[in-house]
JSON list of C-alpha atoms in Angstrom, two decimals:
[
{"chain": "A", "resi": 52, "resn": "MET", "atom": "CA", "xyz": [91.79, 88.59, 67.14]},
{"chain": "A", "resi": 53, "resn": "THR", "atom": "CA", "xyz": [91.83, 91.10, 70.29]},
{"chain": "A", "resi": 54, "resn": "GLU", "atom": "CA", "xyz": [92.67, 90.28, 73.64]},
{"chain": "A", "resi": 55, "resn": "PRO", "atom": "CA", "xyz": [90.13, 89.03, 76.20]},
{"chain": "A", "resi": 56, "resn": "ALA", "atom": "CA", "xyz": [89.28, 91.02, 78.99]},
{"chain": "A", "resi": 57, "resn": "SER", "atom": "CA", "xyz": [91.47, 90.21, 82.03]},
{"chain": "A", "resi": 58, "resn": "SER", "atom": "CA", "xyz": [89.38, 87.23, 83.53]},
{"chain": "A", "resi": 59, "resn": "ALA", "atom": "CA", "xyz": [91.78, 87.28, 87.25]},
{"chain": "A", "resi": 60, "resn": "ALA", "atom": "CA", "xyz": [89.60, 86.62, 89.91]},
{"chain": "A", "resi": 61, "resn": "THR", "atom": "CA", "xyz": [89.55, 89.47, 92.52]},
{"chain": "A", "resi": 62, "resn": "ILE", "atom": "CA", "xyz": [90.80, 88.87, 96.26]},
{"chain": "A", "resi": 63, "resn": "TYR", "atom": "CA", "xyz": [90.07, 91.37, 98.63]},
{"chain": "A", "resi": 64, "resn": "VAL", "atom": "CA", "xyz": [92.86, 91.64, 101.29]},
{"chain": "A", "resi": 65, "resn": "LEU", "atom": "CA", "xyz": [91.29, 93.55, 104.41]},
{"chain": "A", "resi": 66, "resn": "ASN", "atom": "CA", "xyz": [93.40, 94.64, 107.02]},
{"chain": "A", "resi": 67, "resn": "GLY", "atom": "CA", "xyz": [92.52, 96.27, 110.27]},
{"chain": "A", "resi": 68, "resn": "PRO", "atom": "CA", "xyz": [93.38, 98.59, 112.95]},
{"chain": "A", "resi": 69, "resn": "ASN", "atom": "CA", "xyz": [97.11, 99.43, 113.51]},
{"chain": "A", "resi": 70, "resn": "LEU", "atom": "CA", "xyz": [98.37, 97.43, 110.90]},
{"chain": "A", "resi": 71, "resn": "ASN", "atom": "CA", "xyz": [99.29, 100.53, 108.69]},
{"chain": "A", "resi": 72, "resn": "LEU", "atom": "CA", "xyz": [102.07, 100.62, 111.23]},
{"chain": "A", "resi": 73, "resn": "LEU", "atom": "CA", "xyz": [103.77, 97.32, 110.31]},
{"chain": "A", "resi": 74, "resn": "GLY", "atom": "CA", "xyz": [107.66, 97.67, 110.34]},
{"chain": "A", "resi": 75, "resn": "LEU", "atom": "CA", "xyz": [107.57, 100.12, 112.90]},
{"chain": "A", "resi": 76, "resn": "ARG", "atom": "CA", "xyz": [104.92, 98.28, 115.70]},
{"chain": "A", "resi": 77, "resn": "GLU", "atom": "CA", "xyz": [106.61, 95.71, 117.96]},
{"chain": "A", "resi": 78, "resn": "PRO", "atom": "CA", "xyz": [108.66, 94.05, 115.24]},
{"chain": "A", "resi": 79, "resn": "GLU", "atom": "CA", "xyz": [109.63, 91.73, 117.68]},
{"chain": "A", "resi": 80, "resn": "ILE", "atom": "CA", "xyz": [106.15, 90.03, 117.23]},
{"chain": "A", "resi": 81, "resn": "TYR", "atom": "CA", "xyz": [104.58, 91.58, 114.03]},
{"chain": "A", "resi": 82, "resn": "GLY", "atom": "CA", "xyz": [108.27, 91.79, 111.93]},
{"chain": "A", "resi": 83, "resn": "SER", "atom": "CA", "xyz": [109.92, 94.23, 109.98]},
{"chain": "A", "resi": 84, "resn": "GLN", "atom": "CA", "xyz": [107.85, 94.45, 106.56]},
{"chain": "A", "resi": 85, "resn": "THR", "atom": "CA", "xyz": [105.21, 96.92, 106.01]},
{"chain": "A", "resi": 86, "resn": "LEU", "atom": "CA", "xyz": [101.99, 96.26, 104.67]},
{"chain": "A", "resi": 87, "resn": "ASP", "atom": "CA", "xyz": [103.16, 97.77, 101.62]},
{"chain": "A", "resi": 88, "resn": "ASP", "atom": "CA", "xyz": [106.09, 95.01, 101.30]},
{"chain": "A", "resi": 89, "resn": "ILE", "atom": "CA", "xyz": [103.02, 92.53, 102.16]},
{"chain": "A", "resi": 90, "resn": "ALA", "atom": "CA", "xyz": [101.06, 93.95, 99.75]},
{"chain": "A", "resi": 91, "resn": "ASP", "atom": "CA", "xyz": [103.88, 93.42, 96.69]},
{"chain": "A", "resi": 92, "resn": "MET", "atom": "CA", "xyz": [104.38, 90.09, 97.53]},
{"chain": "A", "resi": 93, "resn": "LEU", "atom": "CA", "xyz": [100.91, 89.24, 97.60]},
{"chain": "A", "resi": 94, "resn": "ASP", "atom": "CA", "xyz": [100.43, 90.98, 94.10]},
{"chain": "A", "resi": 95, "resn": "ASP", "atom": "CA", "xyz": [103.35, 88.67, 92.90]},
{"chain": "A", "resi": 96, "resn": "ARG", "atom": "CA", "xyz": [101.93, 85.58, 93.91]},
{"chain": "A", "resi": 97, "resn": "GLY", "atom": "CA", "xyz": [98.35, 86.87, 92.97]},
{"chain": "A", "resi": 98, "resn": "ARG", "atom": "CA", "xyz": [99.74, 86.95, 89.41]},
{"chain": "A", "resi": 99, "resn": "GLU", "atom": "CA", "xyz": [101.14, 83.67, 89.58]},
{"chain": "A", "resi": 100, "resn": "LEU", "atom": "CA", "xyz": [97.85, 82.04, 90.46]},
{"chain": "A", "resi": 101, "resn": "GLY", "atom": "CA", "xyz": [95.55, 84.39, 88.45]},
{"chain": "A", "resi": 102, "resn": "PHE", "atom": "CA", "xyz": [94.09, 86.67, 90.86]},
{"chain": "A", "resi": 103, "resn": "GLU", "atom": "CA", "xyz": [93.92, 90.22, 91.07]},
{"chain": "A", "resi": 104, "resn": "ILE", "atom": "CA", "xyz": [94.65, 91.49, 94.65]},
{"chain": "A", "resi": 105, "resn": "ASP", "atom": "CA", "xyz": [92.60, 94.19, 95.92]},
{"chain": "A", "resi": 106, "resn": "MET", "atom": "CA", "xyz": [94.36, 95.47, 99.55]},
{"chain": "A", "resi": 107, "resn": "ARG", "atom": "CA", "xyz": [93.11, 97.84, 101.67]},
{"chain": "A", "resi": 108, "resn": "GLN", "atom": "CA", "xyz": [93.44, 98.94, 105.41]},
{"chain": "A", "resi": 109, "resn": "SER", "atom": "CA", "xyz": [91.38, 100.89, 107.58]},
{"chain": "A", "resi": 110, "resn": "ASN", "atom": "CA", "xyz": [91.35, 101.33, 111.72]},
{"chain": "A", "resi": 111, "resn": "HIS", "atom": "CA", "xyz": [87.42, 101.78, 111.56]},
{"chain": "A", "resi": 112, "resn": "GLU", "atom": "CA", "xyz": [85.48, 98.65, 112.05]},
{"chain": "A", "resi": 113, "resn": "GLY", "atom": "CA", "xyz": [82.77, 100.14, 109.70]},
{"chain": "A", "resi": 114, "resn": "HIS", "atom": "CA", "xyz": [84.97, 100.00, 107.00]},
{"chain": "A", "resi": 115, "resn": "LEU", "atom": "CA", "xyz": [85.69, 96.27, 107.33]},
{"chain": "A", "resi": 116, "resn": "ILE", "atom": "CA", "xyz": [82.12, 95.54, 107.62]},
{"chain": "A", "resi": 117, "resn": "ASP", "atom": "CA", "xyz": [81.39, 97.86, 104.36]},
{"chain": "A", "resi": 118, "resn": "TRP", "atom": "CA", "xyz": [84.10, 96.27, 102.52]},
{"chain": "A", "resi": 119, "resn": "LEU", "atom": "CA", "xyz": [82.94, 92.67, 103.31]},
{"chain": "A", "resi": 120, "resn": "HIS", "atom": "CA", "xyz": [79.10, 93.59, 102.17]},
{"chain": "A", "resi": 121, "resn": "GLU", "atom": "CA", "xyz": [80.89, 95.21, 99.18]},
{"chain": "A", "resi": 122, "resn": "ALA", "atom": "CA", "xyz": [83.07, 91.74, 98.45]},
{"chain": "A", "resi": 123, "resn": "GLN", "atom": "CA", "xyz": [79.54, 90.08, 98.38]},
{"chain": "A", "resi": 124, "resn": "ALA", "atom": "CA", "xyz": [77.78, 92.60, 95.90]},
{"chain": "A", "resi": 125, "resn": "GLU", "atom": "CA", "xyz": [81.08, 92.60, 93.72]},
{"chain": "A", "resi": 126, "resn": "GLY", "atom": "CA", "xyz": [81.51, 88.76, 93.57]},
{"chain": "A", "resi": 127, "resn": "VAL", "atom": "CA", "xyz": [84.94, 88.38, 94.95]},
{"chain": "A", "resi": 128, "resn": "LYS", "atom": "CA", "xyz": [86.60, 85.03, 95.17]},
{"chain": "A", "resi": 129, "resn": "ALA", "atom": "CA", "xyz": [87.32, 85.24, 98.61]},
{"chain": "A", "resi": 130, "resn": "VAL", "atom": "CA", "xyz": [88.70, 87.89, 101.43]},
{"chain": "A", "resi": 131, "resn": "LEU", "atom": "CA", "xyz": [91.86, 87.17, 103.39]},
{"chain": "A", "resi": 132, "resn": "LEU", "atom": "CA", "xyz": [90.72, 89.55, 106.64]},
{"chain": "A", "resi": 133, "resn": "ASN", "atom": "CA", "xyz": [93.24, 90.43, 109.61]},
{"chain": "A", "resi": 134, "resn": "ALA", "atom": "CA", "xyz": [91.31, 92.27, 111.40]},
{"chain": "A", "resi": 135, "resn": "GLY", "atom": "CA", "xyz": [94.03, 93.17, 113.97]},
{"chain": "A", "resi": 136, "resn": "ALA", "atom": "CA", "xyz": [92.55, 93.63, 117.70]},
{"chain": "A", "resi": 137, "resn": "PHE", "atom": "CA", "xyz": [88.90, 93.84, 116.31]},
{"chain": "A", "resi": 138, "resn": "THR", "atom": "CA", "xyz": [89.27, 89.92, 116.11]},
{"chain": "A", "resi": 139, "resn": "HIS", "atom": "CA", "xyz": [89.10, 89.62, 119.98]},
{"chain": "A", "resi": 140, "resn": "THR", "atom": "CA", "xyz": [86.18, 91.97, 120.18]},
{"chain": "A", "resi": 141, "resn": "SER", "atom": "CA", "xyz": [84.32, 92.32, 117.07]},
{"chain": "A", "resi": 142, "resn": "VAL", "atom": "CA", "xyz": [80.22, 90.86, 116.99]},
{"chain": "A", "resi": 143, "resn": "ALA", "atom": "CA", "xyz": [79.71, 92.81, 114.22]},
{"chain": "A", "resi": 144, "resn": "LEU", "atom": "CA", "xyz": [82.47, 91.31, 112.11]},
{"chain": "A", "resi": 145, "resn": "HIS", "atom": "CA", "xyz": [81.58, 87.87, 112.73]},
{"chain": "A", "resi": 146, "resn": "ASP", "atom": "CA", "xyz": [77.90, 88.74, 111.81]},
{"chain": "A", "resi": 147, "resn": "ALA", "atom": "CA", "xyz": [78.80, 90.82, 108.72]},
{"chain": "A", "resi": 148, "resn": "ILE", "atom": "CA", "xyz": [81.30, 87.59, 107.93]},
{"chain": "A", "resi": 149, "resn": "LYS", "atom": "CA", "xyz": [78.19, 85.39, 108.47]},
{"chain": "A", "resi": 150, "resn": "SER", "atom": "CA", "xyz": [76.04, 87.21, 106.57]},
{"chain": "A", "resi": 151, "resn": "ILE", "atom": "CA", "xyz": [77.75, 86.91, 103.33]},
{"chain": "A", "resi": 152, "resn": "LYS", "atom": "CA", "xyz": [78.89, 83.31, 100.87]},
{"chain": "A", "resi": 153, "resn": "VAL", "atom": "CA", "xyz": [82.34, 84.72, 99.75]},
{"chain": "A", "resi": 154, "resn": "PRO", "atom": "CA", "xyz": [84.71, 82.33, 101.99]},
{"chain": "A", "resi": 155, "resn": "VAL", "atom": "CA", "xyz": [86.69, 84.52, 104.30]},
{"chain": "A", "resi": 156, "resn": "ILE", "atom": "CA", "xyz": [90.43, 83.87, 105.53]},
{"chain": "A", "resi": 157, "resn": "GLU", "atom": "CA", "xyz": [91.18, 84.97, 108.89]},
{"chain": "A", "resi": 158, "resn": "VAL", "atom": "CA", "xyz": [95.01, 85.95, 108.67]},
{"chain": "A", "resi": 159, "resn": "HIS", "atom": "CA", "xyz": [97.58, 86.98, 111.52]},
{"chain": "A", "resi": 160, "resn": "LEU", "atom": "CA", "xyz": [101.03, 87.31, 111.60]},
{"chain": "A", "resi": 161, "resn": "SER", "atom": "CA", "xyz": [101.81, 86.23, 114.96]},
{"chain": "A", "resi": 162, "resn": "ASN", "atom": "CA", "xyz": [100.15, 83.16, 116.46]},
{"chain": "A", "resi": 163, "resn": "PRO", "atom": "CA", "xyz": [97.46, 84.45, 118.79]},
{"chain": "A", "resi": 164, "resn": "HIS", "atom": "CA", "xyz": [96.99, 81.51, 120.83]},
{"chain": "A", "resi": 165, "resn": "LYS", "atom": "CA", "xyz": [101.03, 82.19, 122.24]},
{"chain": "A", "resi": 166, "resn": "ARG", "atom": "CA", "xyz": [99.97, 85.63, 123.44]},
{"chain": "A", "resi": 167, "resn": "GLU", "atom": "CA", "xyz": [97.99, 87.28, 126.08]},
{"chain": "A", "resi": 168, "resn": "ASP", "atom": "CA", "xyz": [94.79, 85.38, 127.16]},
{"chain": "A", "resi": 169, "resn": "PHE", "atom": "CA", "xyz": [92.63, 87.79, 125.99]},
{"chain": "A", "resi": 170, "resn": "ARG", "atom": "CA", "xyz": [93.83, 87.25, 122.13]},
{"chain": "A", "resi": 171, "resn": "HIS", "atom": "CA", "xyz": [92.72, 83.72, 122.43]},
{"chain": "A", "resi": 172, "resn": "LYS", "atom": "CA", "xyz": [88.85, 84.07, 121.65]},
{"chain": "A", "resi": 173, "resn": "SER", "atom": "CA", "xyz": [88.25, 84.89, 117.85]},
{"chain": "A", "resi": 174, "resn": "TYR", "atom": "CA", "xyz": [85.20, 86.36, 116.99]},
{"chain": "A", "resi": 175, "resn": "VAL", "atom": "CA", "xyz": [86.22, 86.69, 113.19]},
{"chain": "A", "resi": 176, "resn": "GLY", "atom": "CA", "xyz": [87.26, 82.80, 113.40]},
{"chain": "A", "resi": 177, "resn": "MET", "atom": "CA", "xyz": [84.12, 81.56, 114.41]},
{"chain": "A", "resi": 178, "resn": "ALA", "atom": "CA", "xyz": [82.54, 83.14, 111.19]},
{"chain": "A", "resi": 179, "resn": "ALA", "atom": "CA", "xyz": [85.87, 82.48, 108.82]},
{"chain": "A", "resi": 180, "resn": "LEU", "atom": "CA", "xyz": [86.03, 79.62, 106.42]},
{"chain": "A", "resi": 181, "resn": "GLY", "atom": "CA", "xyz": [89.84, 78.89, 108.31]},
{"chain": "A", "resi": 182, "resn": "THR", "atom": "CA", "xyz": [92.52, 80.69, 109.77]},
{"chain": "A", "resi": 183, "resn": "VAL", "atom": "CA", "xyz": [96.34, 81.21, 109.06]},
{"chain": "A", "resi": 184, "resn": "CYS", "atom": "CA", "xyz": [98.50, 82.36, 111.79]},
{"chain": "A", "resi": 185, "resn": "GLY", "atom": "CA", "xyz": [101.78, 82.43, 113.09]},
{"chain": "A", "resi": 186, "resn": "PHE", "atom": "CA", "xyz": [104.07, 82.73, 110.11]},
{"chain": "A", "resi": 187, "resn": "GLY", "atom": "CA", "xyz": [104.53, 86.60, 109.84]},
{"chain": "A", "resi": 188, "resn": "ALA", "atom": "CA", "xyz": [103.82, 88.00, 106.50]},
{"chain": "A", "resi": 189, "resn": "ASN", "atom": "CA", "xyz": [104.13, 84.43, 104.70]},
{"chain": "A", "resi": 190, "resn": "SER", "atom": "CA", "xyz": [100.35, 84.23, 106.85]},
{"chain": "A", "resi": 191, "resn": "TYR", "atom": "CA", "xyz": [99.19, 86.04, 103.97]},
{"chain": "A", "resi": 192, "resn": "LEU", "atom": "CA", "xyz": [100.67, 83.91, 101.10]},
{"chain": "A", "resi": 193, "resn": "VAL", "atom": "CA", "xyz": [99.49, 80.76, 102.92]},
{"chain": "A", "resi": 194, "resn": "ALA", "atom": "CA", "xyz": [95.99, 81.96, 102.98]},
{"chain": "A", "resi": 195, "resn": "LEU", "atom": "CA", "xyz": [96.21, 83.04, 99.45]},
{"chain": "A", "resi": 196, "resn": "ASP", "atom": "CA", "xyz": [97.54, 79.54, 98.33]},
{"chain": "A", "resi": 197, "resn": "ALA", "atom": "CA", "xyz": [94.52, 78.15, 100.21]},
{"chain": "A", "resi": 198, "resn": "VAL", "atom": "CA", "xyz": [92.32, 80.33, 98.29]},
{"chain": "A", "resi": 199, "resn": "SER", "atom": "CA", "xyz": [93.78, 78.81, 94.83]},
{"chain": "A", "resi": 200, "resn": "ARG", "atom": "CA", "xyz": [92.42, 75.43, 95.95]},
{"chain": "A", "resi": 201, "resn": "LEU", "atom": "CA", "xyz": [88.88, 76.79, 96.73]}
]
């Protein structure tokens, strides 16, 4: 009998501007782990939960929007989205999230509510199913565990 093809559900993990600089950029706020380190953590935990992780990063808002649309077209289970500074400015990301049926969980390494006032408003959070913030790289793992219960 042949093995069935992998039936792992795919989770998109989308990362916005400046997250390519994790580990270098303000480690006192964002920690010393790189985006590759976080991808490795998510791959390991994803396998345990039966998920395939598709991790992406772009400094361009349009790429994030296109990937949200793609998530819908590809039928992914969920999207973890760390939109970086676009969180606080992008009505377009808000609208893209609202336009798809795929659950989106907003993720942040830091707690934006403990930071500058301009970071307290989240257009992404207004459209997302939920938000996980303030746990450093573990915020992604908490979000992934939440997806496993959807």
